Short mmCIF file of C-alpha atoms and ligand atoms in Angstrom, two decimals:
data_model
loop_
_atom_site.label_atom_id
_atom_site.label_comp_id
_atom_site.label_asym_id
_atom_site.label_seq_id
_atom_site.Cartn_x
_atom_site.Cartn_y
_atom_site.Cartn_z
CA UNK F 1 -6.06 -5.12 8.88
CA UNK F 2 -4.21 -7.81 11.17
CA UNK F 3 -4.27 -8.12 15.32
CA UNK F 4 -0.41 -7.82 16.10
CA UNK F 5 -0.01 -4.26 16.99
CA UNK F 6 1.77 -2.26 19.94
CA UNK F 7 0.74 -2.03 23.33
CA UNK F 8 2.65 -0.53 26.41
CA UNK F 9 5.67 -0.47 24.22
CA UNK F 10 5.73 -4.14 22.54
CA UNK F 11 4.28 -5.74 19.61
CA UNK F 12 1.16 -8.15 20.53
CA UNK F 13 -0.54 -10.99 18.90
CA UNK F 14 -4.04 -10.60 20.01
CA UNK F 15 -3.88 -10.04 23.38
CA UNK F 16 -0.78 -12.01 24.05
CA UNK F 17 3.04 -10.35 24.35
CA UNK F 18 4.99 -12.22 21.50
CA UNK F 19 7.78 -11.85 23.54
CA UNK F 20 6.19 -13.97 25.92
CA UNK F 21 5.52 -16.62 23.27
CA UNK F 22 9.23 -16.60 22.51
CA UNK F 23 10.18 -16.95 25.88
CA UNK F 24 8.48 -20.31 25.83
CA UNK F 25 8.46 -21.62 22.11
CA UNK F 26 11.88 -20.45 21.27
CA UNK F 27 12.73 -18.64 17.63
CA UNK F 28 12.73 -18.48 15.00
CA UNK F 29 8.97 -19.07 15.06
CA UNK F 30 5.47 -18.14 13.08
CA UNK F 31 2.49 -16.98 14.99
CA UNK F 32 -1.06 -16.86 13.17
CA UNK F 33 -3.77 -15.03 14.65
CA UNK F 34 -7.29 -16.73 14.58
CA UNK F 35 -9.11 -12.93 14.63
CA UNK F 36 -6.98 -12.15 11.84
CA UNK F 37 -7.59 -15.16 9.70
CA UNK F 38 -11.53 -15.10 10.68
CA UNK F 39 -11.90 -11.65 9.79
CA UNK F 40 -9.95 -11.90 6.32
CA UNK F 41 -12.01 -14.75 5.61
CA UNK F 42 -15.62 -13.00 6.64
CA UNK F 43 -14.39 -9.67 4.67
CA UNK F 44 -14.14 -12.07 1.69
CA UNK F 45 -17.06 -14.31 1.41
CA UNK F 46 -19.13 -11.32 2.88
CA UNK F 47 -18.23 -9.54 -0.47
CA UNK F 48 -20.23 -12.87 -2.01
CA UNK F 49 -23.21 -12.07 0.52
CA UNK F 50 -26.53 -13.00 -1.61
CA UNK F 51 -24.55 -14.78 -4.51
CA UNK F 52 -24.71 -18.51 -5.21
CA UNK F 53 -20.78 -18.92 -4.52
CA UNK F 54 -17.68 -21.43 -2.66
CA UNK F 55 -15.34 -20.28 -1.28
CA UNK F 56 -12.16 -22.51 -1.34
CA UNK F 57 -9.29 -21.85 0.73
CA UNK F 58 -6.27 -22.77 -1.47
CA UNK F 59 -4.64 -24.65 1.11
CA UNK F 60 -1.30 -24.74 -0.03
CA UNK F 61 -0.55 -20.83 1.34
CA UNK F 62 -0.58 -22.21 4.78
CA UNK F 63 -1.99 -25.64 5.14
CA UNK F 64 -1.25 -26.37 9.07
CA UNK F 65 -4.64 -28.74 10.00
CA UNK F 66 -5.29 -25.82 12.95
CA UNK F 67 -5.05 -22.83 10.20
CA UNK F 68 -7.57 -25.54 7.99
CA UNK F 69 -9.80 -25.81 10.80
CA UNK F 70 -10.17 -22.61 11.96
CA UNK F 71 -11.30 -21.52 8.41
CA UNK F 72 -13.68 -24.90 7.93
CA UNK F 73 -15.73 -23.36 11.08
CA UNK F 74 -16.36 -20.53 9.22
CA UNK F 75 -18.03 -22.69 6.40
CA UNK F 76 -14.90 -22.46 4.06
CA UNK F 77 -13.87 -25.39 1.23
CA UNK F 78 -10.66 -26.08 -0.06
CA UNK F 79 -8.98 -25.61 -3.05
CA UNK F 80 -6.19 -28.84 -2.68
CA UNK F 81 -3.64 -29.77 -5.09
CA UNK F 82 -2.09 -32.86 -4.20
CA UNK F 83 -3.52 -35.98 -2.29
CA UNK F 84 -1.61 -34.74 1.29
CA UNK F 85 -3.86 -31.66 0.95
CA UNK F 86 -6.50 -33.19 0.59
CA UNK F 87 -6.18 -35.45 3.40
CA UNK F 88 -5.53 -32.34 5.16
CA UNK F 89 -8.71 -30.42 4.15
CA UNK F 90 -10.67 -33.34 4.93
CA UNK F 91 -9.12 -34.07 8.21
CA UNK F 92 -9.77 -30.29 9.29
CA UNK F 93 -13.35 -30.88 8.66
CA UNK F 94 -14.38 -29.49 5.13
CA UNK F 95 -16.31 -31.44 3.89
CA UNK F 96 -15.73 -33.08 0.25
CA UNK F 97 -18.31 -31.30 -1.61
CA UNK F 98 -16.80 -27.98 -0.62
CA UNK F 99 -13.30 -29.65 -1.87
CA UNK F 100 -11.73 -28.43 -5.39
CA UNK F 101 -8.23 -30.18 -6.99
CA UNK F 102 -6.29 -28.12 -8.79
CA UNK F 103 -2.88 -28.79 -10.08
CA UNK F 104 -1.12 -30.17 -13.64
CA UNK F 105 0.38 -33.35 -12.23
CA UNK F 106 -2.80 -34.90 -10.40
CA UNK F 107 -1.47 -38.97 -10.75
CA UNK F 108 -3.82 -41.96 -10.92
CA UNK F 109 -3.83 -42.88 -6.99
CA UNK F 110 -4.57 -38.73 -6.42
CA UNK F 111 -7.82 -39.10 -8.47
CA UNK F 112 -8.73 -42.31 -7.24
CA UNK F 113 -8.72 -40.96 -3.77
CA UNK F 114 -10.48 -37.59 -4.50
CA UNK F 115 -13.25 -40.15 -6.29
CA UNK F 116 -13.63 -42.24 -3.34
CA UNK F 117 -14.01 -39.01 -1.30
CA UNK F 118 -16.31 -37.31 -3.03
CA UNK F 119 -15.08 -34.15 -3.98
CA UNK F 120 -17.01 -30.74 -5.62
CA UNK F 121 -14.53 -30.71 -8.77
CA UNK F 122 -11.65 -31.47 -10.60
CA UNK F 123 -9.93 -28.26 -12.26
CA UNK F 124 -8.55 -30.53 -15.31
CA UNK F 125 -5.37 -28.83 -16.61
CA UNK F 126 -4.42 -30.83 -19.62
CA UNK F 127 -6.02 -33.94 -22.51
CA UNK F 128 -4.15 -36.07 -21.18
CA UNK F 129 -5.19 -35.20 -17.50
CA UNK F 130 -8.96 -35.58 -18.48
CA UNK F 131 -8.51 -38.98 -20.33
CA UNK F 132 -6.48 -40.32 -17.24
CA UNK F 133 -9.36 -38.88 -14.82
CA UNK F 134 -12.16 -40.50 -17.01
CA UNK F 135 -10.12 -44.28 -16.98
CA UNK F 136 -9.42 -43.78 -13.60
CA UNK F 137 -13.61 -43.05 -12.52
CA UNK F 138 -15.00 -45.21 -14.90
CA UNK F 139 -12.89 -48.32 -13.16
CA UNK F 140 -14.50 -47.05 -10.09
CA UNK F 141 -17.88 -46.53 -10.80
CA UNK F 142 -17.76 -42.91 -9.85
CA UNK F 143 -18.61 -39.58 -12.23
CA UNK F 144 -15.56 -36.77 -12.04
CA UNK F 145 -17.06 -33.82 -12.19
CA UNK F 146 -15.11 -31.25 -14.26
CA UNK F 147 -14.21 -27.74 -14.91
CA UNK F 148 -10.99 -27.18 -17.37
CA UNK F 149 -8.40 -24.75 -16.53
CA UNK F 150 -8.01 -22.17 -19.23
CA UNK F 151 -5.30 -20.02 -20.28
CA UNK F 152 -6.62 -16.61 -21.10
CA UNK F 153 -3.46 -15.49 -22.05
CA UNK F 154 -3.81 -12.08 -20.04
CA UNK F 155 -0.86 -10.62 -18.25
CA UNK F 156 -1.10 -10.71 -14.87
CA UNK F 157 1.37 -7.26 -13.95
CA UNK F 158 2.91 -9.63 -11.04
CA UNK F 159 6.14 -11.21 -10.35
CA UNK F 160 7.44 -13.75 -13.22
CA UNK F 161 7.54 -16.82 -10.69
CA UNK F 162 3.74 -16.30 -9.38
CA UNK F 163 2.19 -15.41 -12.96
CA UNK F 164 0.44 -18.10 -14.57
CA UNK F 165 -1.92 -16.93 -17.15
CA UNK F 166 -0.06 -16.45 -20.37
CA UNK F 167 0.76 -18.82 -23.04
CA UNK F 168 3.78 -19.36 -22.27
CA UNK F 169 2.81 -20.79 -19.15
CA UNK F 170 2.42 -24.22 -17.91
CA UNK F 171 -1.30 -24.06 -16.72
CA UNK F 172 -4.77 -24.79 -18.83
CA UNK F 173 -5.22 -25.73 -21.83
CA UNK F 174 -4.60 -23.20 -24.26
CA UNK F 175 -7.34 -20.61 -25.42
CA UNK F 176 -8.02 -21.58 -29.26
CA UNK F 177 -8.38 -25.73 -28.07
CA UNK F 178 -11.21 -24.81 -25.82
CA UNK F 179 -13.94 -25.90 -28.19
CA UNK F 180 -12.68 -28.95 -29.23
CA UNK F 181 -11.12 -30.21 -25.59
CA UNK F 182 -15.24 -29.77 -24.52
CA UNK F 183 -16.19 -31.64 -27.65
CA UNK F 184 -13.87 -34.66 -27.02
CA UNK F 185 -14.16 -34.80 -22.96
CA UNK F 186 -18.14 -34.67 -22.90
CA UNK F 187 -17.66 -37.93 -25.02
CA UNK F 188 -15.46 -39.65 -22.37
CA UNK F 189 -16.65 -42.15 -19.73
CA UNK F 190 -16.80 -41.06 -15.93
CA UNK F 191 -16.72 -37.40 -17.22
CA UNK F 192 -19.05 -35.17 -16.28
CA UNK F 193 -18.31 -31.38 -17.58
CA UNK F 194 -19.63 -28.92 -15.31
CA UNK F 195 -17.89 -25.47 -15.76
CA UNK F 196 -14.55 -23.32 -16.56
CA UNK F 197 -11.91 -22.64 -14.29
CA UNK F 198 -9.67 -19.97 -14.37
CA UNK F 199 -6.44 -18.42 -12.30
CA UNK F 200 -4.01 -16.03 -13.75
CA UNK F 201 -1.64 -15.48 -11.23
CA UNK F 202 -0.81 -14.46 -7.30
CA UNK F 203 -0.12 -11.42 -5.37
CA UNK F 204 -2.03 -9.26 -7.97
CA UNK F 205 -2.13 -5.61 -7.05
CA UNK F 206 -4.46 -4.30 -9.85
CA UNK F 207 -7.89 -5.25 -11.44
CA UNK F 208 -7.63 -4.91 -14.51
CA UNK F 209 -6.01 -7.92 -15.68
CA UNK F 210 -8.62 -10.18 -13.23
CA UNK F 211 -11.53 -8.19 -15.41
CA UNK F 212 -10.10 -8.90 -18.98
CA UNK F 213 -9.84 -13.30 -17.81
CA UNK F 214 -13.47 -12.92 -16.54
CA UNK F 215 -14.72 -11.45 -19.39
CA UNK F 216 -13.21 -13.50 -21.29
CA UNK F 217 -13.68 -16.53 -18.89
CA UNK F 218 -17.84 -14.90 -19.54
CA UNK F 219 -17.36 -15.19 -23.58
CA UNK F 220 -16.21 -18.77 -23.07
CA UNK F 221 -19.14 -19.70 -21.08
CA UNK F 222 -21.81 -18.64 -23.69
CA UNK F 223 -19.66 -20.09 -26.60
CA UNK F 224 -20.14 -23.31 -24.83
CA UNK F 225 -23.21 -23.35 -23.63
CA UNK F 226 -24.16 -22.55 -27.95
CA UNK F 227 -21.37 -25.59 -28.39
CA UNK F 228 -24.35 -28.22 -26.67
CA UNK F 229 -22.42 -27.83 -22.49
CA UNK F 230 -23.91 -27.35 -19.29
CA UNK F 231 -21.84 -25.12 -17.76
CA UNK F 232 -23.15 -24.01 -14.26
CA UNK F 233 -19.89 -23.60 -12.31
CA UNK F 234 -17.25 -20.86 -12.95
CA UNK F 235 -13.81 -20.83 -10.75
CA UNK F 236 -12.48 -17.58 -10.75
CA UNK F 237 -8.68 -18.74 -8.93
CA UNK F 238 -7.37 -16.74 -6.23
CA UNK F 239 -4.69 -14.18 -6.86
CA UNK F 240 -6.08 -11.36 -5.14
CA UNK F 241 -2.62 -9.51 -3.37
CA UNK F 242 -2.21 -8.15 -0.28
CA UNK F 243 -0.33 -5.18 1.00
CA UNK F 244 3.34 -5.65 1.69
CA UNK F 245 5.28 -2.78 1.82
CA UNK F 246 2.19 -0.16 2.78
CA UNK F 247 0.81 -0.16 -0.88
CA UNK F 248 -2.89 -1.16 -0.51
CA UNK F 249 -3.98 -2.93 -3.24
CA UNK F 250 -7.60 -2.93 -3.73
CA UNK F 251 -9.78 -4.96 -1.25
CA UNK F 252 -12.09 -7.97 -1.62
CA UNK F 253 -15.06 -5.37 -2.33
CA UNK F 254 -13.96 -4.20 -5.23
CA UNK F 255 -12.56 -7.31 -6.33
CA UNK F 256 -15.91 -8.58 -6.43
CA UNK F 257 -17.83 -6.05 -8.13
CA UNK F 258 -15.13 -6.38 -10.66
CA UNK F 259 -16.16 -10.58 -10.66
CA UNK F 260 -19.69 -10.01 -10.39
CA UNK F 261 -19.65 -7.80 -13.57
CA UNK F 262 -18.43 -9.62 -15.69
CA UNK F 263 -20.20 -13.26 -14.50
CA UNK F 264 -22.83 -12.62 -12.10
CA UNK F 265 -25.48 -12.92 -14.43
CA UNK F 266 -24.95 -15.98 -16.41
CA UNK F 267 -26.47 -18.14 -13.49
CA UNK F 268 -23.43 -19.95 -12.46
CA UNK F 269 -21.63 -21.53 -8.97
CA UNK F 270 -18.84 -19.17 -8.56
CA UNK F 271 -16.04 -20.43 -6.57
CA UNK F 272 -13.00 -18.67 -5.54
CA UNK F 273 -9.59 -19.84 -4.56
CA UNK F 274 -8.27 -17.23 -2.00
CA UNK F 275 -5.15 -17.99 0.05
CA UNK F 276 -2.61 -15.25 0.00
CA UNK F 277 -5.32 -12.73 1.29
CA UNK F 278 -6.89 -14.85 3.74
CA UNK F 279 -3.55 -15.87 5.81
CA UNK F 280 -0.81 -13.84 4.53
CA UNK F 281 -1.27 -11.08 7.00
CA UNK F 282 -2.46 -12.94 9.51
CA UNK F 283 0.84 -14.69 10.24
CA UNK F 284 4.37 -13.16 11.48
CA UNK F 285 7.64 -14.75 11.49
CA UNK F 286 9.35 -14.01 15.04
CA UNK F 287 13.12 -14.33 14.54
CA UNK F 288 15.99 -13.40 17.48
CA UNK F 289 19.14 -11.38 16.54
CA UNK F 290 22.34 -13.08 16.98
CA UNK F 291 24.66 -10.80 15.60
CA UNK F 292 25.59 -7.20 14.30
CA UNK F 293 28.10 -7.22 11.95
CA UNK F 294 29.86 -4.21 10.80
CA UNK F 295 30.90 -5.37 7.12
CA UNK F 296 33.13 -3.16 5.04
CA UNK F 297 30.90 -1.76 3.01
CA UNK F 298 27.37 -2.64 5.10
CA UNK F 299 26.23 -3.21 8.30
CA UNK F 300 24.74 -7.01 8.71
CA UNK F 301 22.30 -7.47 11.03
CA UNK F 302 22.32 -11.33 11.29
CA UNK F 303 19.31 -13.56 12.61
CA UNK F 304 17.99 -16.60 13.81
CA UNK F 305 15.90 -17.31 10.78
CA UNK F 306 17.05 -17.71 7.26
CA UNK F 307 15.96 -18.54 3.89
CA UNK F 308 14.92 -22.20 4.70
CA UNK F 309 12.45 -20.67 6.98
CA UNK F 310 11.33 -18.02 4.70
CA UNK F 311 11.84 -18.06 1.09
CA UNK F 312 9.65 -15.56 0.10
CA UNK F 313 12.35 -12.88 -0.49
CA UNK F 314 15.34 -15.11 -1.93
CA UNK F 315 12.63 -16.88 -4.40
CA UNK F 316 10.49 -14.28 -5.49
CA UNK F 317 12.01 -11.01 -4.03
CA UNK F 318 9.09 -10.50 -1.88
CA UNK F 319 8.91 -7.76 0.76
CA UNK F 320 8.11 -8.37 4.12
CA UNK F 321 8.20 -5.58 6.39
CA UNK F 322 10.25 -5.96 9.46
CA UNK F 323 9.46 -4.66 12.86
CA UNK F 324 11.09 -4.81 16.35
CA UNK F 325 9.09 -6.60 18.99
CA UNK F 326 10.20 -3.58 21.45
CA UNK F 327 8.80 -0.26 19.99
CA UNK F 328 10.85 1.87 18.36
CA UNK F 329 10.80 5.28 20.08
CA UNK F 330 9.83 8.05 18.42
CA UNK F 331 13.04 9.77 18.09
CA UNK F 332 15.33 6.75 17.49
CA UNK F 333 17.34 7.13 14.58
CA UNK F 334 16.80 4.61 11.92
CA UNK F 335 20.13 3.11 10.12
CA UNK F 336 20.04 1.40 6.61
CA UNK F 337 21.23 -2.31 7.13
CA UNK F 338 21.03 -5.62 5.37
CA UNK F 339 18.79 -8.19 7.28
CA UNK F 340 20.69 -11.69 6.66
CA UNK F 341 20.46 -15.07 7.80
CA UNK F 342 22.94 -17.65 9.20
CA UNK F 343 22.77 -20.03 5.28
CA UNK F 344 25.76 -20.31 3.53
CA UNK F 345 24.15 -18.61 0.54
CA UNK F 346 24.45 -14.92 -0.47
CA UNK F 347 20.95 -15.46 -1.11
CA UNK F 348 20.04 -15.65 2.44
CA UNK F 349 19.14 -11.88 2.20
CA UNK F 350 16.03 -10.84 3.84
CA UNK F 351 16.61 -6.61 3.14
CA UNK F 352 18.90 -4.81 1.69
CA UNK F 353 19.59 -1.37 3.38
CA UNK F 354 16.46 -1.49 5.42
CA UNK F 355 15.57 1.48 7.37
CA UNK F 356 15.52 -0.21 10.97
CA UNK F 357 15.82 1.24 14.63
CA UNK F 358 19.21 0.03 16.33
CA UNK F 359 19.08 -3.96 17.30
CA UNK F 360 21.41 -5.64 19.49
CA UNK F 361 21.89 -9.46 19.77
CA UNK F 362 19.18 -10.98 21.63
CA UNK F 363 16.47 -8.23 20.67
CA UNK F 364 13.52 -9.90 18.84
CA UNK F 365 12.09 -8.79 15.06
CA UNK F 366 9.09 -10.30 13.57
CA UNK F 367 8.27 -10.26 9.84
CA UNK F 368 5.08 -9.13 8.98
CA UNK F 369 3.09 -10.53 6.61
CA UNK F 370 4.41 -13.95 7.24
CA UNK F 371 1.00 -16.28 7.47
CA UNK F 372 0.90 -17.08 3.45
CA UNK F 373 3.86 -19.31 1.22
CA UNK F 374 6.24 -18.98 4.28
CA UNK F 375 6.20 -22.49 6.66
CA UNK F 376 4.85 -24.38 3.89
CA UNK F 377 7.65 -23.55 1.99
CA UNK F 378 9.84 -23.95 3.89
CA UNK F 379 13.25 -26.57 4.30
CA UNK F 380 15.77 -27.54 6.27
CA UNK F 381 18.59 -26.80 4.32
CA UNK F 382 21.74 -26.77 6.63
CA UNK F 383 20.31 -28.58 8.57
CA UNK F 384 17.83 -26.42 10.66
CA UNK F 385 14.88 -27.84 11.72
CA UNK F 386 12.01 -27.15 9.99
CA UNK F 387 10.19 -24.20 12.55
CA UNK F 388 7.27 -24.11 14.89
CA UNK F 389 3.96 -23.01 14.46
CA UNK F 390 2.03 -21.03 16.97
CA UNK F 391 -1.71 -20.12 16.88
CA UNK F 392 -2.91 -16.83 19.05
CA UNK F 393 -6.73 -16.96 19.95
CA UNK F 394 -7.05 -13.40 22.14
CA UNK F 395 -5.15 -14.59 25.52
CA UNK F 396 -4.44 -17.84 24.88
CA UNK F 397 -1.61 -19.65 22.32
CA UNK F 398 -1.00 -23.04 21.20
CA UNK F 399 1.96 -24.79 19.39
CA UNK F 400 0.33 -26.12 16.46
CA UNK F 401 3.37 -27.80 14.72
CA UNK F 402 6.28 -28.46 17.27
CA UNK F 403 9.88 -27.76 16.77
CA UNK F 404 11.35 -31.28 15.72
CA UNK F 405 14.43 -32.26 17.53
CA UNK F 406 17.93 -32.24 15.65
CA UNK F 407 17.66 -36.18 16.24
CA UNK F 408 14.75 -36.41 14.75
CA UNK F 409 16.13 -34.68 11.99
CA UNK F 410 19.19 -36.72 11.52
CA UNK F 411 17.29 -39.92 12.30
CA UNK F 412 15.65 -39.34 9.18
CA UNK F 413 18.94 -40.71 7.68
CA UNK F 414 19.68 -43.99 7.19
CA UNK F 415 23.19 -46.11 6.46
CA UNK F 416 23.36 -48.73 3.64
CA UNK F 417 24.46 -51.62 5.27
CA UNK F 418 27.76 -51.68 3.35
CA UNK F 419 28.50 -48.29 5.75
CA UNK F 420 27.16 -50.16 9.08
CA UNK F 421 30.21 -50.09 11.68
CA UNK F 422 30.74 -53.74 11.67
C1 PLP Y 1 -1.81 -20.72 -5.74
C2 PLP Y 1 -3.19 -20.88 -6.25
C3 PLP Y 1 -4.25 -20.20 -5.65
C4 PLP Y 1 -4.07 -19.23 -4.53
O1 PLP Y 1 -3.40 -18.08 -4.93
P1 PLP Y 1 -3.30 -16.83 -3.93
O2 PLP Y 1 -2.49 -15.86 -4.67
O3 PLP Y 1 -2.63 -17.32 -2.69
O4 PLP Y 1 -4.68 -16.36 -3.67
C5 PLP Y 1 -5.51 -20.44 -6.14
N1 PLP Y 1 -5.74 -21.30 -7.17
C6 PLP Y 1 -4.73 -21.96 -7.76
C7 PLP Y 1 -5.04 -22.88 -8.87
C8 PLP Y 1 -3.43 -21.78 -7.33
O5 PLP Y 1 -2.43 -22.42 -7.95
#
């Protein structure tokens, strides 16, 4: 469910004409809609009504300070994995006990500042990560308090890139160390062990693989508790997908009965890690056509935005449906074309013989399903500035990250003084 729809013929955002919104921000741009991200975000933690559970918004699908705040009113935390996160979880107003660091590569200074701050947990990915954390709070003064991230070695049934719960993968510690890792870290200085943490993957579409890691994420937690721990916290991750391409994956409801089965018994914190499913529908990339380009095989329908704006599709082949901001009619023919950007990289494919009513240059097309791993990721490869942000709150709209200038851009730049015109 999202709030861009059609009215009188054009696609709105709230109650607000996004071709209005182009008219004055320019494209390409995104647009997030607040009713969108506050219902996705109710719908969730209302499936935790009643149950001693935090819900962290993993900030890095979207982590504009607006997006942040508008969450943080709603009582969200944050589930950060680098220090700039953090500052920006903090600086939209959640407060530090809500606050979670993930993440494989947390440095010294990251720690230190998450210490100082006061944060909920530390998701502790590695041995060396934990005896780092412990020198690192013990030369403060402070207590880390700890879950580790395990690998349950479960297949995830999503995309290769976004799968991270097997082996062979680079997160947790692996499955048959568990025992011992406890052992050794409840020894360390600064430590202080409080639960598991667990996240197998993103964009998952079935339930099955979420209910074999929390059962065995719930074996795990009374093997320690026999092993001597006090393990009161479990973090279930995020991962939960959302629908793409008119596949509806099951919903936050069932989700949690499939959580609560396996772990809501044992007496514990859970926390969740949601992103994807809180902004990923709630955001739409609004992109002008420049040209169309009869090829001699295709037809190219060429836009303002590119890959640098959006990766999703070039990284991960993600779908993203694609809509005209004018509606279609009803009998308009539809014509397979290829949806391509202006990068110099064959890459720089958005669709491949789409289905789409007939564009001309100048008509606008948003991409649905835009709000989650789409401005944070993206770059400004050739040289295209990095693209606003817009935030739609029923009539009204604000630019919450501004277009940066092309001399801004460049000024970034800077000559060696051996290239200085003398
Ligand atoms: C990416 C990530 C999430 C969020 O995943 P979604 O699929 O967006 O819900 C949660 N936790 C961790 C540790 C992550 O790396």
């Amino acid at each position: 469910m999202d709030h861009f729809e059609y009215r009188d013929g054009e696609l709105f955002a709230e109650d607000l004409k996004l071709s209005e919104i182009a008219e004055k921000v320019g494209t390409p741009f995104y647009c997030y809609s607040t009713a969108t991200l506050e219902r996705h975000f109710k719908v969730f933690s209302g499936a935790f009504d009643g149950v001693q559970s935090l819900v962290c918004y993993a900030v890095k699908a979207n982590s504009n300070l607006a997006v942040i705040k508008t969450l943080a009113k709603l009582g969200a935390g944050a589930d950060v994995v680098s220090e700039g996160e953090l500052r920006r979880a903090l600086e939209a107003g959640i407060p530090a006990e809500k606050i979670v660091f993930s993440g494989v590569g947390k440095q010294p200074h990251e720690m230190a500042f998450a210490l100082e701050a006061g944060i909920h947990q530390f998701n502790v990915e590695s041995e060396p990560e934990v005896r780092v954390l412990s020198d690192v709070a013990a030369r403060l003064g402070k207590i880390a308090y700890i879950a580790f991230r395990v690998n349950p070695d479960v297949d995830a049934k999503t995309h290769a890139k976004i799968s991270t719960g097997k082996a062979e993968n680079k997160f947790g510690v692996p499955w048959q160390d568990v025992s011992r890792i406890y052992r050794e870290a409840a020894e360390l200085p600064g430590i202080e062990i409080k639960g598991v943490d667990v996240h197998i993957g993103s964009q998952l579409t079935d339930l099955e693989p979420f209910g074999n890691a929390f059962d065995r994420v719930r074996e795990l937690v009374m093997k320690l508790r026999l092993e001597g721990h006090d393990i009161t916290r479990v973090d279930l991750g995020g991962g939960l997908g959302i629908p793409y391409d008119g596949n509806i994956p099951p919903g936050p409801e069932s989700y949690a009965t499939v959580a609560l089965n396996s772990l809501g018994n044992l007496g514990c914190q859970l926390i969740f890690e949601p992103g994807r499913l809180i902004v990923g529908n709630a955001g739409l990339l609004v992109s002008k056509v420049i040209y169309v380009k009869q090829g001699a095989e295709r037809k190219f329908v060429i836009l303002d935005a590119a890959m640098n704006d959006l990766i999703r599709p070039a990284m991960y082949e993600g779908y993203h449906q694609i809509d005209t901001i004018l509606e279609p009619d009803g009998g308009a023919e539809l014509e397979a074309v290829d949806v391509v950007g202006p990068v110099c990289e064959t890459g720089d494919t958005f669709a491949r013989e789409r289905d789409l009513p007939p564009v001309e240059p100048d008509d606008l097309v948003a991409f649905r399903s835009a709000g989650a791993y789409g401005a944070v990721m993206a770059s400004t490869y050739n040289t295209r500035p990095l693209v606003p942000e817009v935030l739609v709150s029923g009539d009204q709209y604000a630019v919450i990250r501004e277009r940066p200038s092309l001399e801004a851009l460049l000024d970034l730049d800077k000559m060696p003084p051996w290239l200085e015109e003398k």
